mmCIF file of C-alpha atoms in Angstrom:
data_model
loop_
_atom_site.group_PDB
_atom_site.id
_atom_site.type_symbol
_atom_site.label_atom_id
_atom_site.label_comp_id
_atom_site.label_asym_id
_atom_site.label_seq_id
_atom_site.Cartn_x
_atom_site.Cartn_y
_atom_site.Cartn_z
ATOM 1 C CA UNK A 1 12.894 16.813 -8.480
ATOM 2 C CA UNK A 2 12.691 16.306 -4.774
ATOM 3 C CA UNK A 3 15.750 15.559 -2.770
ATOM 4 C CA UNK A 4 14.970 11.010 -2.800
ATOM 5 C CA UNK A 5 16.899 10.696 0.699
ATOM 6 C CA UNK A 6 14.452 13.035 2.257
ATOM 7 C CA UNK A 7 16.966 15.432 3.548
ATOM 8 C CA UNK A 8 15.667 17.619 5.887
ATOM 9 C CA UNK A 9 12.633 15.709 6.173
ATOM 10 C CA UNK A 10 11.769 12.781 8.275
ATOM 11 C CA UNK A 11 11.350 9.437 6.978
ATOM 12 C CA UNK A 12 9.005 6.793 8.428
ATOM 13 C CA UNK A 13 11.147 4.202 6.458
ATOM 14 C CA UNK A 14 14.442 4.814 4.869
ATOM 15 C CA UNK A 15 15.828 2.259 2.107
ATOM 16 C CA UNK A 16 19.285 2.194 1.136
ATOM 17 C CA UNK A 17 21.341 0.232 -1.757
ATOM 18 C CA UNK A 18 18.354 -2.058 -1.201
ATOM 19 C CA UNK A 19 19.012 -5.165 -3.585
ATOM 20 C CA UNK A 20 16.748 -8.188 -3.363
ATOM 21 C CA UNK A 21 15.203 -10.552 -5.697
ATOM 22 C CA UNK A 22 14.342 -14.736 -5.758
ATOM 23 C CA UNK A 23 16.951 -17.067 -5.540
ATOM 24 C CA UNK A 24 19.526 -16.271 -8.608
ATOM 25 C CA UNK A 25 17.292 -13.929 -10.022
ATOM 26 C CA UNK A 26 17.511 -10.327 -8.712
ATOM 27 C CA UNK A 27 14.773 -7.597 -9.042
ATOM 28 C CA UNK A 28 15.971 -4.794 -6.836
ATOM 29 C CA UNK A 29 19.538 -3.530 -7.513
ATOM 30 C CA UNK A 30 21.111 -0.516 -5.142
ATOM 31 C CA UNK A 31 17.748 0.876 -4.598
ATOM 32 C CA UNK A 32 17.449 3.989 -2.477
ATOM 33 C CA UNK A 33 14.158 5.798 -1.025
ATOM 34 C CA UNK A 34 12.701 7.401 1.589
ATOM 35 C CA UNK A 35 8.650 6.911 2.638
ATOM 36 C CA UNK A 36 8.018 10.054 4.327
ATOM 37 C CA UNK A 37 6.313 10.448 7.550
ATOM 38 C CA UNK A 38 1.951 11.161 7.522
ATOM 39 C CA UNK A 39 2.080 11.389 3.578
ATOM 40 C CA UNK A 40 1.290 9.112 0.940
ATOM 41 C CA UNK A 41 4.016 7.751 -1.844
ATOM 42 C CA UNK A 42 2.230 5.402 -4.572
ATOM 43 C CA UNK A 43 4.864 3.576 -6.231
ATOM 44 C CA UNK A 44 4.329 2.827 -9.954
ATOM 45 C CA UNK A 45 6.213 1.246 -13.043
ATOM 46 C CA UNK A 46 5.778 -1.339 -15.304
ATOM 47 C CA UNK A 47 5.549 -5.019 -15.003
ATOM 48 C CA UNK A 48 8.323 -6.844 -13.048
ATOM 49 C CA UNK A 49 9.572 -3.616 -12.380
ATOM 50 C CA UNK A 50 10.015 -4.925 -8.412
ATOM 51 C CA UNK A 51 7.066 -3.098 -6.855
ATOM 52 C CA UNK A 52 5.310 -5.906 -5.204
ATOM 53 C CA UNK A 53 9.115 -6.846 -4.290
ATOM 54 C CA UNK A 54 9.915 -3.910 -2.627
ATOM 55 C CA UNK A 55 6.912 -3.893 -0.521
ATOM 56 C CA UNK A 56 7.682 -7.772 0.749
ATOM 57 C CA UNK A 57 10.519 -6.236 1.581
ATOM 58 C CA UNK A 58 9.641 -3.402 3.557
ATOM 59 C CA UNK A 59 7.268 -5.908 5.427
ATOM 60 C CA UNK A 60 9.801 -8.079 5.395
ATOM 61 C CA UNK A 61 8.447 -11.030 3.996
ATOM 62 C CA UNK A 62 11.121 -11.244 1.479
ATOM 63 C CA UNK A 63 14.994 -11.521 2.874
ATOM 64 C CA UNK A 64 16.927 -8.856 0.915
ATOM 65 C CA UNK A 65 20.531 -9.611 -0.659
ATOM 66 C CA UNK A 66 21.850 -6.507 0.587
ATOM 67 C CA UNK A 67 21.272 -2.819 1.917
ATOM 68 C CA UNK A 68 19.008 -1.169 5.031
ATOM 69 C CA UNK A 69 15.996 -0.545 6.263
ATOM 70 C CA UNK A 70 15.136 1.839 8.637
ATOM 71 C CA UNK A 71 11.815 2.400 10.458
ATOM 72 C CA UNK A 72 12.239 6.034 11.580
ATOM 73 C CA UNK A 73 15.857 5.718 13.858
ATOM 74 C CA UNK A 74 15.776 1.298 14.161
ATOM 75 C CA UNK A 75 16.519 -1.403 12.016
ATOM 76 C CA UNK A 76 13.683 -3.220 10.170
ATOM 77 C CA UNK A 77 16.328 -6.380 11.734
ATOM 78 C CA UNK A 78 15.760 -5.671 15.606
ATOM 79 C CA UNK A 79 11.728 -5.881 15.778
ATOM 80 C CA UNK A 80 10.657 -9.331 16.583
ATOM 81 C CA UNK A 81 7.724 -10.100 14.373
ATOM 82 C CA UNK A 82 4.840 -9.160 16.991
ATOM 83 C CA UNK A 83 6.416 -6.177 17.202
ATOM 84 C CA UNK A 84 7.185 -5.032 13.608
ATOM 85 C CA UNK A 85 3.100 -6.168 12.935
ATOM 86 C CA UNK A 86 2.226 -3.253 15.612
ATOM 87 C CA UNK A 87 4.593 -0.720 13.465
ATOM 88 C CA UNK A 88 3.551 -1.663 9.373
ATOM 89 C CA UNK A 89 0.180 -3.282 7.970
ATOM 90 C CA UNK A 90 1.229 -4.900 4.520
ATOM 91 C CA UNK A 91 -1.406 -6.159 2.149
ATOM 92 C CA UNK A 92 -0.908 -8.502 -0.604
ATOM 93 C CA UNK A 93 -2.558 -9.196 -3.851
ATOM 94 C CA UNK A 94 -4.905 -11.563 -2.549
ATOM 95 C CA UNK A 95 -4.672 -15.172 -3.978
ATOM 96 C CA UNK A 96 -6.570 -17.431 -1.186
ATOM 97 C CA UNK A 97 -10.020 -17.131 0.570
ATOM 98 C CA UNK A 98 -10.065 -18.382 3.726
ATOM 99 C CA UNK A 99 -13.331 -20.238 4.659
ATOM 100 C CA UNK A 100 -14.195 -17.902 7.449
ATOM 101 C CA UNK A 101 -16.756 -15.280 7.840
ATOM 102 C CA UNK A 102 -15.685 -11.502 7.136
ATOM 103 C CA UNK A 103 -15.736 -10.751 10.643
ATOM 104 C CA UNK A 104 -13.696 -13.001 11.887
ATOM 105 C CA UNK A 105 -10.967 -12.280 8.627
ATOM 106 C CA UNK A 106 -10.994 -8.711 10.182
ATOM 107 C CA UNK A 107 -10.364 -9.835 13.469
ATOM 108 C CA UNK A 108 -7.135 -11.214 12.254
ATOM 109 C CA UNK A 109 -5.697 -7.872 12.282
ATOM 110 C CA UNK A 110 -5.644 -7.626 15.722
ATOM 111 C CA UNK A 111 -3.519 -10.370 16.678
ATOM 112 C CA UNK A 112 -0.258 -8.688 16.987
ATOM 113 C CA UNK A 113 -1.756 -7.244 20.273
ATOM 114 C CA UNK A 114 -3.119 -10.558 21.872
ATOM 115 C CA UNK A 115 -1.799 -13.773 23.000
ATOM 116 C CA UNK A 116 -2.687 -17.572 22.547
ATOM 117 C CA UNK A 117 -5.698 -18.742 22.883
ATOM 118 C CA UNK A 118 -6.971 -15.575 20.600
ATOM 119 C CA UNK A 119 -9.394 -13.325 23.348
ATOM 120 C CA UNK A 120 -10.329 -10.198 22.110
ATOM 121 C CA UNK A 121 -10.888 -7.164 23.927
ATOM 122 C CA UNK A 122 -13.559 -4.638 24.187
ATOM 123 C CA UNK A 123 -10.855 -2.343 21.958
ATOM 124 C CA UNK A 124 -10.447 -4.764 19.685
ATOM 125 C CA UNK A 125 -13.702 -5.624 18.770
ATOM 126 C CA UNK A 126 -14.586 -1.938 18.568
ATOM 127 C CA UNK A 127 -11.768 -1.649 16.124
ATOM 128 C CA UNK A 128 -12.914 -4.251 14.057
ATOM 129 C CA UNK A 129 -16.284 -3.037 13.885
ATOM 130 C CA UNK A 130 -14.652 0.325 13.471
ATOM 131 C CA UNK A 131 -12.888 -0.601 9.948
ATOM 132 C CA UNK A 132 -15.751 -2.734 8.347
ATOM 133 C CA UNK A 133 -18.146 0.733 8.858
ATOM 134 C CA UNK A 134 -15.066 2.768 6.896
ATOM 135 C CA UNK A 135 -14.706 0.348 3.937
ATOM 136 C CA UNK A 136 -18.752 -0.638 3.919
ATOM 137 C CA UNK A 137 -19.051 -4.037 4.463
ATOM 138 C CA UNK A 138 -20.434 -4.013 8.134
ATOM 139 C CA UNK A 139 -23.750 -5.506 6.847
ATOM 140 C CA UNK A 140 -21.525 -8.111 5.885
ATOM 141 C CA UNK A 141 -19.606 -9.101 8.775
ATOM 142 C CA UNK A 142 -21.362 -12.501 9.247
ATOM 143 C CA UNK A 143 -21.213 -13.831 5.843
ATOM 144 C CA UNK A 144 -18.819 -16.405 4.919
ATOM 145 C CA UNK A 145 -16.375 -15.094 2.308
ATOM 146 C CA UNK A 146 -17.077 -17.646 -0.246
ATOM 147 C CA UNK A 147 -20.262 -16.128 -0.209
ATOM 148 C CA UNK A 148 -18.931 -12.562 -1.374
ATOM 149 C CA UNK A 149 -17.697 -10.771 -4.981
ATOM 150 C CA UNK A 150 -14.019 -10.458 -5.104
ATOM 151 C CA UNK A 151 -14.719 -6.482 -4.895
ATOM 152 C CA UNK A 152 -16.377 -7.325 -1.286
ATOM 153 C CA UNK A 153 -13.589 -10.030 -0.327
ATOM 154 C CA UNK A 154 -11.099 -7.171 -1.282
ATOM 155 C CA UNK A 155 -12.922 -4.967 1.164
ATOM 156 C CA UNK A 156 -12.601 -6.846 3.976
ATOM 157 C CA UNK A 157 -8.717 -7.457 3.864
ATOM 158 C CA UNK A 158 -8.942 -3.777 3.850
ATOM 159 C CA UNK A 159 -11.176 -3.793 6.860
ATOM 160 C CA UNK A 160 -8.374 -6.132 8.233
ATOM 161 C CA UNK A 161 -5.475 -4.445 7.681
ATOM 162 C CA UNK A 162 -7.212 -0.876 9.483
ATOM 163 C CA UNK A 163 -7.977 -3.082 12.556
ATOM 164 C CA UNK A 164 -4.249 -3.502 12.850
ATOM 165 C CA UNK A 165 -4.099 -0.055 13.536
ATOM 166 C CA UNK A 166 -0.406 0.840 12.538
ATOM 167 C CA UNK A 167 1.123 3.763 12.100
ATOM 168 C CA UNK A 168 2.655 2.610 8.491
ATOM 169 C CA UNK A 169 0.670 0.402 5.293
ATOM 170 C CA UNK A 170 1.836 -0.922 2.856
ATOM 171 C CA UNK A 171 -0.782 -1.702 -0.066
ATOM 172 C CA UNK A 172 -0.667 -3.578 -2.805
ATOM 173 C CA UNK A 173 -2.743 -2.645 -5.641
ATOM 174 C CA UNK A 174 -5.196 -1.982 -3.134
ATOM 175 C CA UNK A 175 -8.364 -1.180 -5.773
ATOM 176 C CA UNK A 176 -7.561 -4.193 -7.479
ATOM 177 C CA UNK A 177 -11.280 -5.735 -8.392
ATOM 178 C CA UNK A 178 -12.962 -2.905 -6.807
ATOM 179 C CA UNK A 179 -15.847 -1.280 -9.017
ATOM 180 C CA UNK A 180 -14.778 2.203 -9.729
ATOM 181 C CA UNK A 181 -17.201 3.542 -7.223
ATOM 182 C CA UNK A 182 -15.454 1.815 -4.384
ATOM 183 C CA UNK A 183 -11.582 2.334 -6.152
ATOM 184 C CA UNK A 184 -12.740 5.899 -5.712
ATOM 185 C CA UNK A 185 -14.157 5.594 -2.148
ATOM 186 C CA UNK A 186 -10.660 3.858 -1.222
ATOM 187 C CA UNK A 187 -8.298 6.491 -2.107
ATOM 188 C CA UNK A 188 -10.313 8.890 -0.807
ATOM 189 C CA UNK A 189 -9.921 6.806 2.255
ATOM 190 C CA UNK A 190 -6.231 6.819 2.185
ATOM 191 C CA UNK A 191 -6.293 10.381 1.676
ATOM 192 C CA UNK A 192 -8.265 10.713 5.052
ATOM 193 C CA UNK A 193 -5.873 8.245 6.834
ATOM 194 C CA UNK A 194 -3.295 9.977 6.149
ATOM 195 C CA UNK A 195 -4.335 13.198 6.942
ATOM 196 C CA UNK A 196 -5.161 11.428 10.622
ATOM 197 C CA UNK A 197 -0.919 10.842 10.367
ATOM 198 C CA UNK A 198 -0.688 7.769 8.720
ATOM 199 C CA UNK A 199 2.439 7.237 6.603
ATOM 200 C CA UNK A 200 0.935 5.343 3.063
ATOM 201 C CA UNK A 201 3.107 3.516 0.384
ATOM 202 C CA UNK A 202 0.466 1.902 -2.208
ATOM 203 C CA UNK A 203 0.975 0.129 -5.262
ATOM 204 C CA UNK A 204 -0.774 1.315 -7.731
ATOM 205 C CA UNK A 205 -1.501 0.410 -11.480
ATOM 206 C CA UNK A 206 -3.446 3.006 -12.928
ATOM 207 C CA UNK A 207 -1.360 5.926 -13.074
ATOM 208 C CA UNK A 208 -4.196 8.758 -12.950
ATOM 209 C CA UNK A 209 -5.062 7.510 -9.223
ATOM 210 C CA UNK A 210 -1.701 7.951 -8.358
ATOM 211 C CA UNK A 211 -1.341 11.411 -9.374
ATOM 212 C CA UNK A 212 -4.888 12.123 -7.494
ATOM 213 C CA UNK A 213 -4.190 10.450 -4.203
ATOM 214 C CA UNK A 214 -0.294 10.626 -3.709
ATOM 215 C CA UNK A 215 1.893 13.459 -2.253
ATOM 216 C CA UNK A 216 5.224 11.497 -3.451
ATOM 217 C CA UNK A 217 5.388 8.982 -6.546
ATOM 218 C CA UNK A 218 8.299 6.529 -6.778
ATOM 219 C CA UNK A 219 8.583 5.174 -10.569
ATOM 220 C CA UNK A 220 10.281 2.028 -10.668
ATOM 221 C CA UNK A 221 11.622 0.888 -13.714
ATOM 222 C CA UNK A 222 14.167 -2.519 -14.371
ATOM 223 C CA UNK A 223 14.272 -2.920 -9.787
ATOM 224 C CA UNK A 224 15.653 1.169 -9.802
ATOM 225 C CA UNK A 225 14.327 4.535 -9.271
ATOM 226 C CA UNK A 226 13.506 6.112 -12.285
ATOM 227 C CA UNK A 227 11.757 8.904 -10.649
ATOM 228 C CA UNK A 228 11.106 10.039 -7.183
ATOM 229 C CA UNK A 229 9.128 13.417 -6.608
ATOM 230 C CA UNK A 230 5.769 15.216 -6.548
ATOM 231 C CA UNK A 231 3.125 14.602 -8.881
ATOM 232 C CA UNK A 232 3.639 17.736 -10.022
ATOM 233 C CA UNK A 233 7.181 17.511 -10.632
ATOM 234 C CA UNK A 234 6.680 14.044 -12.452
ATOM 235 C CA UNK A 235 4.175 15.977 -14.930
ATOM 236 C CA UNK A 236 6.843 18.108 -16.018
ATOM 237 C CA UNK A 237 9.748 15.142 -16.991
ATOM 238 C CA UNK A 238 8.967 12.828 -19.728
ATOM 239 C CA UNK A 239 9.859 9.909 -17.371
ATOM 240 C CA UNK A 240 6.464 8.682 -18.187
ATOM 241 C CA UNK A 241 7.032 8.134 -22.140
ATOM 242 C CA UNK A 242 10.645 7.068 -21.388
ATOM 243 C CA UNK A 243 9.589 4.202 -18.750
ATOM 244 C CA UNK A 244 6.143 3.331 -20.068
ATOM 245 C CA UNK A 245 6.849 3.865 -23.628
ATOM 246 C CA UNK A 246 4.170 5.663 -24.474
ATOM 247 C CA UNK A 247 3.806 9.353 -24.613
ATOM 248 C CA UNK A 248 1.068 10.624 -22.560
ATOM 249 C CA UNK A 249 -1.032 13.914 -23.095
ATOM 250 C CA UNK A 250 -1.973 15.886 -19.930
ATOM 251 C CA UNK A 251 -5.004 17.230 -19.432
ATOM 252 C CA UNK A 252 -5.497 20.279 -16.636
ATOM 253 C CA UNK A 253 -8.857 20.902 -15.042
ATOM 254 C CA UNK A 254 -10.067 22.754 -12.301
ATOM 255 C CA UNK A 255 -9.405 19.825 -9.859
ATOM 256 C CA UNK A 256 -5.942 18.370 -10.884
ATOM 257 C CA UNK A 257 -4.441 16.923 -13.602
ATOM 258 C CA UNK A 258 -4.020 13.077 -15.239
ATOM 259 C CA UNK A 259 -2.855 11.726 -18.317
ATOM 260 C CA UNK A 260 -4.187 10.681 -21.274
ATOM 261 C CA UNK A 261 -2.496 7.728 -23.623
ATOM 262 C CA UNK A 262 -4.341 8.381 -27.140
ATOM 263 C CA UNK A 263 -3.601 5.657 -29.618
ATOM 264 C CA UNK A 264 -1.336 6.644 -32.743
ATOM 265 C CA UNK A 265 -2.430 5.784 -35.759
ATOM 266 C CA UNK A 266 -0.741 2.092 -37.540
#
């Protein structure tokens, strides 16, 4: 299994005995990881296994109880919040609509780099305009987003979150409501970003994306690692069965590999 402190390697964001949680209740316990620099790590596990947790708290929008963070040689502590916004994108599951158009939601990703009242460059309109052509809603940019599906209100906080134009995201469950024509379309698109040298950590439920669009997978199980490695290296462990409780069949083609979960007779 690869080395989970990234030695040798560099990390874009190094965790260490990372415990966090809400009020008495803790999720996270002594958690340790390292995102590594220009790849992608989808982090998986099962429900209120502390992976929407652990990405509040590598935006830091959650206060941890205890342990680091490091973004690449500082402290996630000594970046004032304009300036940690121009280092990590984090999008949440989306539970409000704002009753603004889609261009104007998108614009909101650019203002870590202006001041008050809210005048937008030349750049960052381009920007804007930039990230609704890659996610496909450009034809959309002047609708109001009551008017849209979830799938296209989905799209444009993704649209958002590229006009920040940071060198670290942090998704959650970013194909959440997407059809699977546009889930597909959006990991191929985090594929592409990071090949430009973007360093990814998604959320991910389905399991199958994660083995087709990740170069690291972090299983969380009960707020600890249960697995950190390759998707390769995860196929060969039974960590799977053990964390999922159910025992998975793997099925090689010419392109990959993904799981199967067939149903056992009662």
């Amino acid at each position: 299994m690869t080395d989970p402190y990234g030695t040798g390697t560099h990390a874009s964001i190094a965790v260490r005995s990372l415990s966090a949680g809400y009020g008495e209740h803790t999720v996270l316990s002594g958690l340790d990881l390292s995102v590594r620099a220009a790849a992608v790590t989808a982090i998986i596990g099962p429900n209120g296994s502390g992976k929407s947790t652990l990405l509040k708290c590598l935006a830091r929008q959650l206060k941890r109880k205890d342990g680091s963070i490091m973004i690449g040689d500082k402290s996630i502590d000594e970046y004032t919040p304009p300036a940690l916004a121009r280092e990590v994108t984090y999008l949440q599951q989306i539970t409000a609509t704002p009753t603004i158009t889609a261009e104007r939601l998108v614009l909101h990703g650019r203002f870590p780099y202006t001041g008050f009242p809210r005048r937008y460059s030349s750049d960052d309109l381009r920007l804007a305009e930039s990230a609704m052509r890659r996610v496909g809603i450009l034809e959309l940019r002047s609708k109001p987003l009551q008017e849209l599906s979830g799938g296209e209100i989905r799209r444009v906080w993704l649209a958002m979150a590229l006009a920040q134009d940071t060198g670290i995201l942090l998704l959650d469950e970013p194909v959440t409501h997407l059809d699977i024509r546009y889930a597909h379309e959006l990991l191929r698109l985090i594929r592409e970003l990071c090949d430009e040298g973007k360093s990814i950590v998604t959320v991910l439920h389905d399991i199958n994306s994660a083995l087709s669009v990740a170069d690291f997978i972090c299983v969380l199980d009960g707020g600890s690692v249960a697995f950190y490695g390759t998707p390769a290296e995860l196929l060969e462990t039974e960590v799977i069965e053990a964390v999922f409780g159910l025992k998975p069949v793997c099925v090689r083609t010419d392109t990959g590999a993904y799981l199967v979960f067939p149903f056992s007779s009662v």
